Every structure is written in C-alpha cells, then in structure tokens.
C-alpha cells in the first residue's frame, strides 16, 4: 500500500494553517460536538473521526482507507437511498464532496479523484446510509486502475463487519484516525 | 448482456405519458434544439441522444451501455474537472443525476444505482468533460458486483476511440440511440 507523502512545503503550509486555526479550529470542533452527534446508518460516529461538517453533511476519515486520503462524505440525516435526499441535502452533500475532494487531493499531492456512490444493496452498498467515497488518485496507485472499485466493495463489507461486531481495530486506532482528521480539519481553516 | 425487460404495466404507463406529452414533449425537444447544442469534451453530441436537459446540465444515452439504462449526466459547460464547476452547476448536475437515476431505475425495474465520476485521467477519465455514469443495478446483473467498474473503465476507453476515429457504430446506430432517448424523454413529461 502507498505511504503518505508530504513535501516540506506542504508541511510548512499545514503548520501555518494550524497556527492560524488555533482559535477557529477549536470553534469548529466545539460547534461540531455541540450541534449534534454523527450517525452512519445504525452506528454512532466518534466526532474525532469527523473533520468537516455543515448543517446538512459531514466528512469523516475511514476505518481502513484504500489509499491515503480515502474519506467518506455523508448526509447528516440517516437516508438510505440517494433519491430520498431533499434538494438542499443533495446540493450540500455534493458541494461538500467537491470542497473536501479538492483539498484532500492537493494535500496528498494527487492528480485525480474517484467519486462514487453505491446506492442500494445491489450496487454494493453495505451500510444503508448514503455515502460518497472520495479517493485521491495518482498514476500507478493501483496496478490496474479499475481495481480500486473492487477494493471499495471489499472495504464496504469489512466496514460493516467491523462496525457490526465492534471488533478490535487491528488496522487503525481511534487515536490514529483522530490524528488524521485533525490534519484534514486544518485544511478548512485557511 | 442483459435484455431490456418492461412489464405490461410499465408499457401502459409509458404510453399514457406519451399521450400526455405530445405537445409538451415537442416543446422540450424544441427548447433543447434551439437553446444550444450539446458538447462532450471536444465532441458535438447529436440532440437526438439527449433525453433531459436543464440550462446547466444534460443527460444522454450511451454509445455502448454496459447495462440497460446506463446513461451519462454532464454539465453543459465544457469543464474537465469536478472542482471547476460553479456551485450552481454542481447542485444542478447532481439534482439532475438524482432525478434521472430515480426514473431510469424505475423504468428498468432495477433496485439500486451505481453513480460514479472518474474525475481526472488518473481516475480513468478518458473524455475531459465532467460526466456522471448512472447505472441501474439489479441482483446478479454482474457475476461479481465490482466487475461493473472495470467495465466502465473499458467503455470509457472505447467511447473515446469511437468518438476520435468516428468509426462506424457497430453496436448502436443513431436511430437506436434516438429511440431509447425518446423513451426516456417521456419519463420526464409526467
């Protein structure tokens, strides 16, 4: 699997953002934790995994990302199918995905994005809550470009099993995920 | 490949829609043809292939659909990357995809949808114009659910080759595509 690559310039930029965001970052976290909790289908999401939120949508890091920066963007309301979203929710969800995708792509020095919804069980959806997979892409990140989709399907199944069984998190601890979310959070303060 | 399956009830419904839409359908076609032409990257699209349009987005049938109802939803403006769309274009594009997906899914008696953007060449995009693949899904339509994505990638390459070389259309004639578009157009008149 690929390793996270951040150049010195990117790190400096991130540090500068963090300095600027000391107060505002706290405010964002405070707003996120007081305004509501985050659900993903039948599961409650730890707010430390969430790095960006609007009144209608939220973005979270992944239990087992396929690639660096593989995140999920969801409506706050528990809605199984895409067609069940209101017009406001649909617009907000995709404006959030656009913003998140653009910044995560730049952060990871990628050059493309895969954006996909598995909308319903026959499309491979495992958790019945609309969610957009956002994956920064680079040349050669998968030997065959389309292998990423099979991998998404596999991860969907794993995610559900993990959440269902509340197993020990072998791959990623909450601390690791919270740290990643904290890095991404700073991208939205500048 | 799967065959189009339409029950008697669905056919009746379509016929009723067509009757109701005799005048309005003409108006829609007239609006589409007079308001502007449709471009897809460097290519001009025959308006007969387009079955739904707003001032910012349009939906067209596919040269070689992977499954019945595999259509593309595009912004009218030639925009290579998703992040280049304005907020209005992003909202309109996805509200169009939501509406199109819902009706095409019902028309084809499917139970799920795959919605995907290959945003940039490293994500498999072949024509540099944002386009959403919308595919109605049914249980067992692909032996392995994720094979559909590899197939999308393959079709992207074929589509570009076809458009580049302007080869004879072995799989689908313009008449066949126009007929399919006409069927779908009637779904938006009721």
XYZ file of C-alpha atoms in Angstrom:
380
model
C 0.000 0.000 0.000
C 1.142 3.533 -0.690
C 2.676 5.654 2.003
C 1.624 9.179 2.805
C 3.951 11.592 1.046
C 4.051 15.189 2.169
C 6.726 17.556 0.926
C 8.419 20.109 3.152
C 6.395 22.858 1.513
C 3.128 21.105 2.253
C 4.139 20.545 5.846
C 5.010 24.228 6.259
C 1.674 25.162 4.772
C -0.104 22.840 7.159
C 1.766 24.231 10.144
C 0.886 27.767 9.108
C -2.763 26.769 8.764
C -2.687 25.219 12.186
C -1.265 28.360 13.740
C -3.930 30.457 12.105
C -6.577 27.994 13.111
C -5.823 27.621 16.789
C -8.887 29.571 17.812
C -11.105 28.865 14.830
C -10.226 25.165 14.851
C -11.372 24.971 18.450
C -14.550 26.765 17.475
C -15.208 24.306 14.666
C -14.714 21.337 16.972
C -16.898 22.949 19.582
C -19.628 23.593 17.020
C -19.385 20.034 15.707
C -19.629 18.451 19.142
C -22.410 20.635 20.497
C -24.621 20.906 17.413
C -25.274 17.180 17.067
C -23.742 13.760 17.007
C -22.946 11.922 13.800
C -24.659 8.735 12.745
C -23.719 6.395 9.916
C -26.604 4.045 9.345
C -27.267 2.349 12.673
C -23.825 3.330 14.035
C -22.716 6.314 16.068
C -19.557 8.002 14.776
C -16.915 9.367 17.135
C -16.742 13.147 16.428
C -12.939 12.876 16.461
C -13.183 10.992 13.138
C -15.116 13.875 11.555
C -13.040 16.639 10.005
C -15.579 18.796 8.228
C -19.274 19.380 8.728
C -22.092 21.612 7.561
C -25.625 21.678 8.992
C -26.590 19.013 6.412
C -23.448 16.977 5.667
C -20.252 15.704 7.246
C -16.929 14.225 6.133
C -15.038 11.567 8.064
C -11.839 9.580 7.796
C -12.008 5.896 7.068
C -11.549 2.877 9.299
C -9.442 1.219 6.619
C -8.613 3.641 3.823
C -7.774 2.103 0.474
C -5.402 4.936 -0.347
C -4.117 7.948 1.602
C -6.983 10.420 1.795
C -9.805 7.923 1.136
C -12.649 9.605 3.048
C -16.430 9.406 3.192
C -18.926 12.266 2.796
C -22.421 11.643 4.196
C -25.663 13.476 4.787
C -26.258 14.112 8.485
C -29.753 12.705 8.206
C -29.918 8.929 8.049
C -31.107 8.412 4.477
C -30.561 5.026 2.821
C -31.030 5.993 -0.829
C -29.772 8.962 -2.827
C -33.242 9.757 -4.164
C -34.524 10.192 -0.597
C -32.361 13.277 -0.039
C -34.037 16.679 -0.292
C -32.768 19.106 -2.935
C -30.950 21.088 -0.243
C -29.312 17.938 1.125
C -28.275 16.779 -2.355
C -26.704 20.125 -3.183
C -24.966 20.437 0.150
C -23.668 16.865 0.048
C -22.007 17.348 -3.335
C -20.712 20.822 -2.613
C -19.132 19.287 0.489
C -17.657 16.423 -1.558
C -16.318 18.922 -4.096
C -14.639 21.018 -1.397
C -13.320 18.038 0.528
C -12.099 16.281 -2.627
C -10.248 19.325 -3.887
C -8.404 19.921 -0.611
C -7.651 16.276 0.118
C -6.325 15.826 -3.432
C -3.975 18.804 -3.010
C -2.925 17.685 0.463
C -1.968 14.241 -0.812
C -0.332 15.629 -3.959
C -2.682 13.571 -6.111
C -3.854 14.486 -9.613
C -7.347 12.987 -9.910
C -10.276 11.838 -7.798
C -12.593 8.871 -7.784
C -16.067 9.837 -6.521
C -18.631 7.057 -6.185
C -21.920 6.202 -4.526
C -23.022 2.608 -4.183
C -26.694 3.494 -3.979
C -28.560 0.481 -2.693
C -27.589 -3.114 -1.856
C -27.496 -4.310 -5.485
C -24.865 -1.640 -6.156
C -22.662 -2.918 -3.322
C -23.845 -0.607 -0.529
C -23.314 -2.294 2.825
C -24.262 0.446 5.314
C -27.756 1.781 4.495
C -26.833 5.453 4.742
C -25.900 7.471 1.623
C -22.135 7.954 1.497
C -19.772 9.207 -1.173
C -16.394 7.534 -1.442
C -13.800 10.225 -2.219
C -10.369 8.876 -3.199
C -7.374 10.934 -4.311
C -5.765 9.190 -7.277
C -2.222 9.161 -8.653
C -0.752 7.472 -11.682
C 0.108 3.881 -10.822
C -1.587 3.846 -7.405
C -3.319 0.662 -8.482
C -1.690 -1.667 -10.976
C -4.933 -1.738 -12.930
C -6.921 1.458 -12.492
C -10.249 -0.296 -12.051
C -9.020 -2.478 -9.203
C -9.887 0.379 -6.874
C -13.587 -0.349 -7.273
C -13.309 -3.968 -6.335
C -11.313 -2.800 -3.359
C -14.073 -0.332 -2.410
C -16.589 -3.168 -2.443
C -14.335 -5.295 -0.269
C -13.847 -2.435 2.187
C -17.610 -1.817 2.332
C -18.079 -5.389 3.528
C -15.227 -5.142 6.020
C -16.521 -1.831 7.348
C -19.912 -3.313 8.051
C -18.431 -6.369 9.717
C -16.188 -4.213 11.847
C -18.997 -1.924 12.924
C -21.365 -4.837 13.471
C -19.058 -6.852 15.613
C -17.283 -3.961 17.294
C -14.086 -5.944 16.935
C -10.713 -4.623 17.972
C -9.434 -2.249 15.354
C -6.399 -4.023 14.075
C -5.607 -1.598 11.271
C -6.371 1.790 12.719
C -6.842 3.021 16.279
C -9.204 5.868 17.128
C -6.101 7.899 18.008
C -4.656 7.363 14.548
C -7.929 8.296 12.902
C -8.369 11.334 15.154
C -4.875 12.481 14.234
C -5.624 12.196 10.519
C -8.940 14.006 10.967
C -7.135 16.753 12.858
C -4.727 17.234 9.941
C -7.589 17.445 7.456
C -9.576 19.765 9.740
C -6.813 22.322 9.463
C -7.274 22.381 5.661
C -10.650 24.024 6.118
C -9.499 26.827 8.405
C -7.415 28.645 5.782
C -25.637 -8.977 -21.768
C -28.990 -8.335 -20.106
C -32.079 -7.677 -22.132
C -34.444 -4.798 -21.549
C -37.394 -6.001 -19.512
C -40.544 -3.931 -19.411
C -43.750 -5.283 -17.934
C -47.160 -4.643 -19.450
C -47.932 -2.162 -16.690
C -44.786 -0.167 -17.387
C -45.565 -0.110 -21.099
C -49.081 1.157 -20.402
C -47.652 3.833 -18.173
C -45.196 4.885 -20.858
C -47.931 5.017 -23.478
C -50.059 7.190 -21.197
C -47.102 9.503 -20.601
C -46.510 9.758 -24.324
C -50.118 10.712 -24.954
C -49.985 13.396 -22.300
C -46.680 14.613 -23.595
C -47.450 15.037 -27.254
C -47.412 18.800 -27.014
C -45.043 19.243 -24.095
C -42.581 16.668 -25.478
C -42.404 18.661 -28.687
C -41.835 21.785 -26.633
C -38.994 20.135 -24.734
C -37.317 18.989 -27.933
C -37.786 22.406 -29.441
C -36.284 24.072 -26.373
C -33.354 21.673 -26.377
C -32.577 22.193 -30.039
C -32.948 25.953 -30.078
C -31.363 26.835 -26.757
C -27.947 25.366 -27.561
C -26.088 22.378 -28.858
C -24.513 19.815 -26.605
C -20.793 19.250 -26.354
C -18.957 16.410 -24.645
C -15.325 17.379 -24.367
C -14.171 18.118 -27.923
C -17.145 16.280 -29.453
C -20.535 17.543 -30.559
C -23.470 15.441 -29.366
C -26.481 14.780 -31.572
C -29.510 16.275 -29.714
C -31.449 13.105 -30.501
C -29.205 11.304 -27.986
C -30.148 13.757 -25.242
C -33.292 12.964 -23.259
C -33.262 15.529 -20.478
C -31.716 18.950 -20.111
C -31.697 21.940 -17.816
C -29.996 25.267 -18.514
C -26.854 23.879 -16.803
C -26.874 20.101 -17.314
C -27.944 17.409 -19.746
C -28.460 13.639 -19.769
C -27.734 11.410 -22.763
C -27.907 7.765 -23.704
C -24.727 5.827 -24.193
C -22.948 4.670 -27.323
C -22.345 1.277 -25.741
C -24.282 0.919 -22.488
C -22.945 -1.608 -20.017
C -26.431 -2.359 -18.754
C -29.924 -1.268 -19.808
C -30.302 2.341 -18.684
C -26.582 3.151 -18.425
C -26.642 6.888 -19.151
C -24.353 9.883 -18.691
C -25.160 13.176 -16.957
C -22.915 16.141 -17.865
C -22.648 19.852 -17.244
C -23.471 21.848 -20.379
C -20.293 23.858 -19.963
C -17.130 22.049 -21.020
C -15.432 21.591 -17.661
C -12.726 18.923 -17.292
C -12.605 18.605 -13.518
C -15.368 18.422 -10.909
C -13.801 21.174 -8.789
C -14.036 23.577 -11.759
C -17.844 23.565 -11.655
C -19.578 26.521 -10.027
C -21.798 25.856 -7.008
C -24.891 26.265 -9.184
C -23.532 23.817 -11.763
C -22.584 21.271 -9.084
C -26.036 21.419 -7.497
C -27.843 21.260 -10.807
C -25.695 18.390 -12.090
C -26.430 16.198 -9.089
C -30.095 17.136 -8.846
C -30.296 16.106 -12.494
C -28.479 12.829 -11.778
C -30.806 12.183 -8.836
C -33.918 12.744 -10.948
C -32.593 10.818 -13.946
C -31.331 7.939 -11.783
C -34.613 7.573 -9.948
C -36.700 7.447 -13.113
C -34.354 5.254 -15.110
C -34.124 2.817 -12.178
C -37.915 2.549 -12.026
C -38.222 2.272 -15.804
C -35.784 -0.633 -15.895
C -37.281 -2.258 -12.796
C -33.913 -2.121 -11.054
C -33.381 -1.846 -7.299
C -30.123 0.117 -6.911
C -27.910 2.587 -8.747
C -24.203 2.972 -9.317
C -23.238 6.659 -9.576
C -19.601 7.436 -10.333
C -17.327 10.191 -11.590
C -13.867 9.396 -12.884
C -12.530 12.852 -12.145
C -9.248 13.257 -13.973
C -7.079 10.949 -16.099
C -5.531 9.111 -13.129
C -9.063 8.111 -12.099
C -9.774 6.613 -15.538
C -11.447 9.630 -17.168
C -10.991 9.438 -20.935
C -13.074 12.384 -22.201
C -12.014 15.587 -20.398
C -15.533 16.760 -19.591
C -17.144 16.009 -16.210
C -19.664 13.170 -16.587
C -21.549 11.047 -14.108
C -22.084 7.406 -15.001
C -25.582 6.422 -13.852
C -26.277 2.678 -13.969
C -29.441 0.934 -12.780
C -28.444 -2.188 -10.878
C -30.187 -5.489 -10.200
C -29.157 -8.503 -8.190
C -26.912 -10.720 -10.300
C -26.515 -8.255 -13.190
C -22.787 -8.810 -12.930
C -21.415 -12.098 -11.649
C -19.171 -10.162 -9.296
C -20.687 -6.835 -8.315
C -17.447 -4.885 -8.698
C -16.888 -6.027 -12.281
C -19.085 -3.151 -13.360
C -16.327 -0.657 -12.591
C -13.738 -2.388 -14.680
C -16.328 -2.450 -17.419
C -16.910 1.306 -17.025
C -13.188 1.912 -17.477
C -13.157 -0.250 -20.598
C -16.172 1.587 -22.020
C -14.532 4.966 -21.310
C -11.605 3.951 -23.497
C -13.872 2.588 -26.224
C -16.015 5.708 -26.157
C -13.022 7.927 -26.716
C -11.698 5.742 -29.519
C -15.088 5.708 -31.187
C -15.511 9.451 -30.959
C -11.925 10.092 -32.000
C -11.997 7.908 -35.047
C -15.644 8.427 -35.960
C -15.753 4.748 -36.852
C -18.890 3.006 -37.951
C -21.069 2.352 -34.965
C -21.158 -1.402 -34.861
C -23.081 -1.701 -31.619
C -25.607 1.082 -31.752
C -26.956 3.214 -34.571
C -28.047 6.800 -34.046
C -31.597 5.604 -34.741
C -31.384 3.061 -31.950
C -29.991 5.637 -29.545
C -32.576 8.225 -30.579
C -35.329 5.684 -29.954
C -34.028 4.944 -26.472
C -33.677 8.660 -25.721
C -37.235 9.206 -26.893
C -38.478 6.565 -24.441
C -36.592 8.167 -21.569
C -37.713 11.655 -22.586
C -41.298 10.637 -21.978
C -40.432 9.794 -18.354
C -39.905 13.479 -17.657
C -43.178 14.688 -19.103
C -45.398 13.146 -16.424
